[in-house]
One Martini backbone bead per residue (centre of mass of N, CA, C, O) as a GRO file, in nm:
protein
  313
    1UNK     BB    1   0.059   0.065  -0.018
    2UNK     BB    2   0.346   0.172   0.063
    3UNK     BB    3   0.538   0.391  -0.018
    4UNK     BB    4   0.949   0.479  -0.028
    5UNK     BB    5   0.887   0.756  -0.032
    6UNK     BB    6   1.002   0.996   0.204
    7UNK     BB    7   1.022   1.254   0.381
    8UNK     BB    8   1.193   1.483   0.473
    9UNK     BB    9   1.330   1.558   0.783
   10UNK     BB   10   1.340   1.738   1.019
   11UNK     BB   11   1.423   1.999   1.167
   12UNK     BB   12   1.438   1.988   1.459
   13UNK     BB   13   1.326   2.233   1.585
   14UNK     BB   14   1.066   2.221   1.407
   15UNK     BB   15   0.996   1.896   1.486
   16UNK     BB   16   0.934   2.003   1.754
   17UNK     BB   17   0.725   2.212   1.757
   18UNK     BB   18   0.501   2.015   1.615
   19UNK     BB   19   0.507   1.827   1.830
   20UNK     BB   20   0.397   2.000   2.065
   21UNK     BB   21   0.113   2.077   1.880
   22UNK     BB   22   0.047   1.768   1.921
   23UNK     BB   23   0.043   1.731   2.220
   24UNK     BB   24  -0.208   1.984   2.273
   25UNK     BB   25  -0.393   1.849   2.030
   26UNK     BB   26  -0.471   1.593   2.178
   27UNK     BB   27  -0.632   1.285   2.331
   28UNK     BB   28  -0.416   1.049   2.261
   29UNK     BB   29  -0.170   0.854   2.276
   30UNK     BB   30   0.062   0.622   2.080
   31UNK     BB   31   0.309   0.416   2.151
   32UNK     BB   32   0.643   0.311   1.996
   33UNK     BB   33   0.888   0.111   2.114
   34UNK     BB   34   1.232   0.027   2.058
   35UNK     BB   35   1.571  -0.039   2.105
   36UNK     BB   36   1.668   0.274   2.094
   37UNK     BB   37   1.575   0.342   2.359
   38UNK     BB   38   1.772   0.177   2.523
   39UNK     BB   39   2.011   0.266   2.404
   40UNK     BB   40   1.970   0.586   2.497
   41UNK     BB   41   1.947   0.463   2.801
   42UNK     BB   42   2.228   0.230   2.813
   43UNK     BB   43   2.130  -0.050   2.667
   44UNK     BB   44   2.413  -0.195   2.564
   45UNK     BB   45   2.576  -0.462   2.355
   46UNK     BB   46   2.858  -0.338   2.377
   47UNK     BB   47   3.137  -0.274   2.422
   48UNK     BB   48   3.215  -0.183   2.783
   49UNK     BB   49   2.948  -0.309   2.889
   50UNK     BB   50   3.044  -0.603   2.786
   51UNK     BB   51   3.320  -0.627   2.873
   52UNK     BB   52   3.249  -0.610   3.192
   53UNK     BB   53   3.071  -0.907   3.222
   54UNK     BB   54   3.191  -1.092   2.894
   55UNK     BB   55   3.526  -1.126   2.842
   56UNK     BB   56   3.535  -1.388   2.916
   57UNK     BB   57   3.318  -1.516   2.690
   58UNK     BB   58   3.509  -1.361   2.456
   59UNK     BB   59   3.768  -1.526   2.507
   60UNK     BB   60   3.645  -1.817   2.453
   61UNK     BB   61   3.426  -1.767   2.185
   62UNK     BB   62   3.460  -1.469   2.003
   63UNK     BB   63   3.198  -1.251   2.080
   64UNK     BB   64   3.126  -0.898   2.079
   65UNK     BB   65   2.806  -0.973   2.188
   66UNK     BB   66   2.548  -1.023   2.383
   67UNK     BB   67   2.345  -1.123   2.136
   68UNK     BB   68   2.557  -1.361   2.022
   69UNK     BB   69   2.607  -1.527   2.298
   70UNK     BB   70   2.265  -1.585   2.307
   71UNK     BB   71   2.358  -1.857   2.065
   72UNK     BB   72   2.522  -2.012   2.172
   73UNK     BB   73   2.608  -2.341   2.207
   74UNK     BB   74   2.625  -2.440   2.533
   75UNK     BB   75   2.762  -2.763   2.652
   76UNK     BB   76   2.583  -2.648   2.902
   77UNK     BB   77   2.303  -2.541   3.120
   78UNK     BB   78   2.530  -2.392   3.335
   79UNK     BB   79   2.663  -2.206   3.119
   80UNK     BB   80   2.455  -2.081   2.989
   81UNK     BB   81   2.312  -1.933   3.287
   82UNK     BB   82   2.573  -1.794   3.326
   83UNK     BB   83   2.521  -1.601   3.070
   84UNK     BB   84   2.170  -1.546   3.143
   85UNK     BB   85   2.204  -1.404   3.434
   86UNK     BB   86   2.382  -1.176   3.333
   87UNK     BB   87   2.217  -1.068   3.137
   88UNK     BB   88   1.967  -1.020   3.239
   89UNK     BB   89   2.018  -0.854   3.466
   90UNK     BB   90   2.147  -0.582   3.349
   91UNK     BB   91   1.853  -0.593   3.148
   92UNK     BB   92   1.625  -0.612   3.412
   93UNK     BB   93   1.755  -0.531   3.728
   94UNK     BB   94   1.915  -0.280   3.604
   95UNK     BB   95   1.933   0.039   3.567
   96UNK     BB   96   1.936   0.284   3.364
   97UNK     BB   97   2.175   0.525   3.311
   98UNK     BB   98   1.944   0.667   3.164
   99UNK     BB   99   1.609   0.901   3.178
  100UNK     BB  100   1.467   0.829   2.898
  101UNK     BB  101   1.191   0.713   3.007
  102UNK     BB  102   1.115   0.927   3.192
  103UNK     BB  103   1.099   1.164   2.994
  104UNK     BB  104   0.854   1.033   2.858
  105UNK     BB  105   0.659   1.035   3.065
  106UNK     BB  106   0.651   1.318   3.171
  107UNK     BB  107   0.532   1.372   2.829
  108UNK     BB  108   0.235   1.168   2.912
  109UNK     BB  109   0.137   1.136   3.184
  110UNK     BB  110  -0.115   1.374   3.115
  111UNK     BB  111  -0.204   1.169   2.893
  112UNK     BB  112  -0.409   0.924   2.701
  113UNK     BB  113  -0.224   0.624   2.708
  114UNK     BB  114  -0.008   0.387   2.495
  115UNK     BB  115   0.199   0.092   2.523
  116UNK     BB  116   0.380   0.002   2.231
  117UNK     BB  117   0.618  -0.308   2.263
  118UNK     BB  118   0.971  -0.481   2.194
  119UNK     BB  119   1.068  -0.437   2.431
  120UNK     BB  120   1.248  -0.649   2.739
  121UNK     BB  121   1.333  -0.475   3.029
  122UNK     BB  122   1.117  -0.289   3.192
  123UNK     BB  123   1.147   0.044   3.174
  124UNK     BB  124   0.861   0.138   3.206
  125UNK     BB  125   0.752   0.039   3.487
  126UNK     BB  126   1.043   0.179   3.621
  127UNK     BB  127   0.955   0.470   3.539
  128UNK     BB  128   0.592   0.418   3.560
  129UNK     BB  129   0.420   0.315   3.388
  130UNK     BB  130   0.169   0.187   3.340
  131UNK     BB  131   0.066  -0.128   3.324
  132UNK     BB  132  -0.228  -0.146   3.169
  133UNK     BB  133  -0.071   0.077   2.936
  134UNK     BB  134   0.090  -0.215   2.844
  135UNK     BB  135   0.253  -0.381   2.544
  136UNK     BB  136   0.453  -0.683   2.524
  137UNK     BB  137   0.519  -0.864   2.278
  138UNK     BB  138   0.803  -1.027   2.340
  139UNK     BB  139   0.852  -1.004   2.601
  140UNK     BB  140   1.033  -1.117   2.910
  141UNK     BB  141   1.342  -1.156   3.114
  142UNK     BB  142   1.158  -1.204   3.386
  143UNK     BB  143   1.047  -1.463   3.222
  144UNK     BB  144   0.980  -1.787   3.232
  145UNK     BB  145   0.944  -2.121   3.053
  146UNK     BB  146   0.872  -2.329   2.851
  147UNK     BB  147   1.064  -2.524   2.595
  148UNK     BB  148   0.838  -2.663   2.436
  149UNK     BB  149   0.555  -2.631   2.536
  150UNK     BB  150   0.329  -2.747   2.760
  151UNK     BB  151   0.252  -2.458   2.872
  152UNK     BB  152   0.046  -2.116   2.913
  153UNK     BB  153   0.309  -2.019   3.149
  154UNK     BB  154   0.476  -1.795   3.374
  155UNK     BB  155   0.767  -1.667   3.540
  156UNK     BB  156   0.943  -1.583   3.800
  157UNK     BB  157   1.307  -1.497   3.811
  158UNK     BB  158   1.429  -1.296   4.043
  159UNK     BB  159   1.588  -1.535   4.204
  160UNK     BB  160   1.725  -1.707   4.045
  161UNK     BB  161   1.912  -1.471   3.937
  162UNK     BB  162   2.066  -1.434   4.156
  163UNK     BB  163   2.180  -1.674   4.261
  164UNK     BB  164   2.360  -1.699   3.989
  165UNK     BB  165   2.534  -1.450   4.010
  166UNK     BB  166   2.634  -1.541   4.317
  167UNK     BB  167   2.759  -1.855   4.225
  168UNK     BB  168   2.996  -1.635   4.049
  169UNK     BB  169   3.071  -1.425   4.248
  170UNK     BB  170   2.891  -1.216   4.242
  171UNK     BB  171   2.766  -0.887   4.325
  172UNK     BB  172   2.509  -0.717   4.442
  173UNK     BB  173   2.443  -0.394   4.535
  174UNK     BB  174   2.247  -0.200   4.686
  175UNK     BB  175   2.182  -0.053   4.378
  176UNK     BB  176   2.212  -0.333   4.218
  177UNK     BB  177   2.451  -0.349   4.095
  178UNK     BB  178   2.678  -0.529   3.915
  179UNK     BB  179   2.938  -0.694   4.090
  180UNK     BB  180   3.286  -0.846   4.040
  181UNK     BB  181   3.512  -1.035   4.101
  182UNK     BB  182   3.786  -0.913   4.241
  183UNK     BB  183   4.074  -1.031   4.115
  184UNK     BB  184   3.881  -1.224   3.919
  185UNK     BB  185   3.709  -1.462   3.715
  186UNK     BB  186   3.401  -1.566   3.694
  187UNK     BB  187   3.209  -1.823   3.667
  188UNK     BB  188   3.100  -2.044   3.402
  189UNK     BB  189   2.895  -2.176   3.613
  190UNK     BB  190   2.657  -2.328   3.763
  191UNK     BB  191   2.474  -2.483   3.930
  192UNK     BB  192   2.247  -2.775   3.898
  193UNK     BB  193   2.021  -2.622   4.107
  194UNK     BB  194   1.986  -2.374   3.943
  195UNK     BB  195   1.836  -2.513   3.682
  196UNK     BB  196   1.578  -2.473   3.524
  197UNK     BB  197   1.264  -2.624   3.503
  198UNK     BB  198   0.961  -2.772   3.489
  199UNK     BB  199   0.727  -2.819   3.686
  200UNK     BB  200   0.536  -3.027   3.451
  201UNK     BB  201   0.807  -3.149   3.257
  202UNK     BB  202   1.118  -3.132   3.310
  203UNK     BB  203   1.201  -2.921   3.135
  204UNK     BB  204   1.413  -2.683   2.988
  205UNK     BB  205   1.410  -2.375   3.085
  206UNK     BB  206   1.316  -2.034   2.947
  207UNK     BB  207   1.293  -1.749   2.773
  208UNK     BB  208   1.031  -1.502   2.731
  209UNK     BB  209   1.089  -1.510   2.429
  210UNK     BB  210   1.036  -1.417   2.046
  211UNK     BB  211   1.204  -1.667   1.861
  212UNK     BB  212   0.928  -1.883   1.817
  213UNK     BB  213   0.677  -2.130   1.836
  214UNK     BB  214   0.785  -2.118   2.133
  215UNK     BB  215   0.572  -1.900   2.261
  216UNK     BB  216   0.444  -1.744   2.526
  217UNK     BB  217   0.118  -1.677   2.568
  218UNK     BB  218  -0.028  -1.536   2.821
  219UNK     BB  219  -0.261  -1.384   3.046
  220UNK     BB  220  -0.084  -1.136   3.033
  221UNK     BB  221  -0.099  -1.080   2.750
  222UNK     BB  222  -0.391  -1.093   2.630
  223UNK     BB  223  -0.504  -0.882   2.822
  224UNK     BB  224  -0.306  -0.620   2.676
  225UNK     BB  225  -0.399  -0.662   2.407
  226UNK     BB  226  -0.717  -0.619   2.460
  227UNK     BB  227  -0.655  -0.333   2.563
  228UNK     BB  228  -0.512  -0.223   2.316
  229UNK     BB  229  -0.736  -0.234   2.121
  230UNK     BB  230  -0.939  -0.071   2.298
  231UNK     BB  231  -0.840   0.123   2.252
  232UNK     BB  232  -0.808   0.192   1.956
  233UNK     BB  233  -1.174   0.179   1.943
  234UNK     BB  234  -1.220   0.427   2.142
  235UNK     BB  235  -1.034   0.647   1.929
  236UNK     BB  236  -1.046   0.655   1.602
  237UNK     BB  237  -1.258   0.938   1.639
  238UNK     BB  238  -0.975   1.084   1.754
  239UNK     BB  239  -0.752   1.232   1.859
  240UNK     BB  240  -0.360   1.052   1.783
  241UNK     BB  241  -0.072   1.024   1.877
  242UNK     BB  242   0.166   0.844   1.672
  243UNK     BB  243   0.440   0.764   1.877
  244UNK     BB  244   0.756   0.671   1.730
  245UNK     BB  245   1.024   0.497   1.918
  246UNK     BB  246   1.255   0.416   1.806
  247UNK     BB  247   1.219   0.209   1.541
  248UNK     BB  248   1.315  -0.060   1.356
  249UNK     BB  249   1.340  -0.297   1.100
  250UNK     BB  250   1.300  -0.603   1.253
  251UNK     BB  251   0.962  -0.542   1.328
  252UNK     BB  252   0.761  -0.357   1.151
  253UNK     BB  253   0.471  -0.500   1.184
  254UNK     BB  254   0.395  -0.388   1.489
  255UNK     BB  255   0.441  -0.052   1.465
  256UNK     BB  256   0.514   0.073   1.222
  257UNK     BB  257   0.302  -0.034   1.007
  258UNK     BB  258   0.041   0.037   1.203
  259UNK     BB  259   0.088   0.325   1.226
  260UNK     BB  260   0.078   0.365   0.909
  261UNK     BB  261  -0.247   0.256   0.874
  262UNK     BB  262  -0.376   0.446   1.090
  263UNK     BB  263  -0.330   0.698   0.981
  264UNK     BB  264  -0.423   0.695   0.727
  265UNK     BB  265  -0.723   0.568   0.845
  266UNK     BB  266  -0.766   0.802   1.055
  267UNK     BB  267  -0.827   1.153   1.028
  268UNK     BB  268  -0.689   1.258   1.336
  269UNK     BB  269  -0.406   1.134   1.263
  270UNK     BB  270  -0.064   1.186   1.409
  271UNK     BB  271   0.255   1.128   1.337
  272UNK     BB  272   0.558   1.007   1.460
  273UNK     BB  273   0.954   0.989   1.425
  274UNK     BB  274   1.203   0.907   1.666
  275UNK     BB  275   1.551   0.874   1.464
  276UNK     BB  276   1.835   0.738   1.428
  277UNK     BB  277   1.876   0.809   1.066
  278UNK     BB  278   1.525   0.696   1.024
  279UNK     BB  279   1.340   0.931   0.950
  280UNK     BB  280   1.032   0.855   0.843
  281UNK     BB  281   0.715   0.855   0.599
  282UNK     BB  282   0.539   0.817   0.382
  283UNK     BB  283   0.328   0.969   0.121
  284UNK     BB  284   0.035   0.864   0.236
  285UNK     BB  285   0.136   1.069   0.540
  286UNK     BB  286   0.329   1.322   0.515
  287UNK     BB  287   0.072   1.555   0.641
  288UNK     BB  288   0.068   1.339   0.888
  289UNK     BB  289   0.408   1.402   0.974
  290UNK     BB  290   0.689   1.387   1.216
  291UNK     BB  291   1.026   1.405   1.132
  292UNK     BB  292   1.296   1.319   1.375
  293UNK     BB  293   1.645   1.348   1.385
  294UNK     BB  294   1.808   1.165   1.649
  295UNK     BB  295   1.837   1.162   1.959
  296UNK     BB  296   1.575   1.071   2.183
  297UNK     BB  297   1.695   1.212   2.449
  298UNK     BB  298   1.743   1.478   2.343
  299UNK     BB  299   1.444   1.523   2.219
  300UNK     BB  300   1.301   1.474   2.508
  301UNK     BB  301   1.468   1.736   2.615
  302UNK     BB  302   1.326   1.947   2.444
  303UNK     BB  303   1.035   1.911   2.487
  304UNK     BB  304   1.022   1.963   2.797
  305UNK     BB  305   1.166   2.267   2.763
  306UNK     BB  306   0.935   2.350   2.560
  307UNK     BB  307   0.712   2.313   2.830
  308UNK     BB  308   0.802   2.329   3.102
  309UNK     BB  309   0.891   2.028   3.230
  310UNK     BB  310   1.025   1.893   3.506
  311UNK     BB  311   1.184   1.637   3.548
  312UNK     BB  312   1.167   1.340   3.729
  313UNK     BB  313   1.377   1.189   4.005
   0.00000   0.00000   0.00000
């Protein structure tokens, strides 16, 4: 339906300014975020940050990212958790560097809104974001399945995650950071009791993350796709603004092309893309789209200062 010719992205000033006259005169946001949202607030899988959690691991296996070593095929169930303990815990239970999901917050706390999203890092519901109008497709970090499945169901796995990281010797400190054990290299294996099983068909569980057909859609699941689907009925026939941050072209049917179809089809819908070099829109929804490129938490601070917003501690 949609051609491939796009407008120019506007000049960050001005295309700040017609997206803040768009949050002013919107009746409802529907965000759509990416990875890039939490790359922009510091939740990178490479460089130093991978360097210092997966040093040993990258040394052992000489893969240079934590997602790829999310792949590896690790000849025990032990060393499998020993790298997914850690890559979990940091990427799940230790805060973002960056405050840029705050300041997503603060940009639309007091606004109609619902959060349709592919990160799986639980960023939202820690930055403040009702749990209700969060609707996160692809899984959670913090949630074990079978990996068969066997049932459809999840379970929360955030004590034995730390468990795991503890009995590689490393330290949790007051403020949730995972520190290293000084002076040595921690274990790159578990406990054999703490690899988890199925509580009812006893196979290795999985994380619930959608990477094929054995994804648990659980009841928390469908409830919030029924909440989401249920706001987009509520509203589409008034004001929208359709705000897609950072969102690469991984998954586009989730969040991108979905939005460019309601903005199409519905009357008052005004799109937004804010994107690091990728800010575009197709040419049958031109006229009412606001492409800025730039970092998404620059992007969200300029737009916080031009509304005299302050943003929450």
């Amino acid at each position: 339906m949609f051609g491939w010719r796009s407008p120019k992205a506007q000049d960050t000033a001005n295309g700040i300014d017609r997206l803040r006259g768009a949050l002013d005169k919107t009746d409802a946001v529907v965000i759509g975020a990416g990875a890039g949202l939490s790359a922009s607030a510091g939740f990178v899988y490479t460089g130093k940050r991978f360097e210092r959690y997966f040093h040993d691991f990258a040394e052992k296996y000489h893969f240079r990212d934590m997602y790829s070593g999310g792949f590896h095929p690790y000849d025990t169930l032990e060393e499998y958790w020993a790298y997914w303990s850690r890559y979990i815990y940091i990427n799940r239970y230790m805060d973002a560097p960056k405050p840029v999901y705050q300041k997503l917050y603060d940009l639309v706390k007091d606004k109609d809104y619902f959060v349709l999203t592919t990160n799986v890092d639980h960023c939202f519901q820690k930055a403040g974001f009702d749990k209700h109008r969060l609707f996160y497709t692809q899984g959670d970090y913090g949630l074990f399945q079978c990996s068969r499945p066997c049932h459809q169901k999840t379970y929360n796995n955030e004590a034995v995650i730390r468990e795991m990281v503890e009995a590689q010797g490393c330290v949790i400190d007051t403020d949730g950071t995972l520190i290293l054990p000084e002076g040595a290299s921690p274990k790159m294996a578990v406990l054999s009791d703490l690899v988890p099983h199925c509580p009812k068909c006893g196979e290795p569980m999985s994380m619930n993350l959608r990477a094929d057909h054995t994804f648990v859609e659980d009841e928390g699941w469908h409830k919030a796709s029924e909440r989401y689907a249920e706001f987009l009925r509520r509203h589409q026939n008034v004001k929208v603004l359709f705000l897609e941050a950072a969102v690469g072209f991984n998954t586009p049917s989730i969040v991108k092309y979905s939005f460019w179809r309601m903005t199409h089809e519905w009357k008052d819908a005004v799109y937004a893309c804010l994107n690091y070099g990728e800010a575009y829109a197709p040419d049958e929804i031109k006229k009412k789209s606001i492409c800025i490129n730039g970092d998404i938490g620059e992007i969200l601070y300029r737009l916080l200062n031009s509304q005299n917003i302050t943003p929450e501690k």
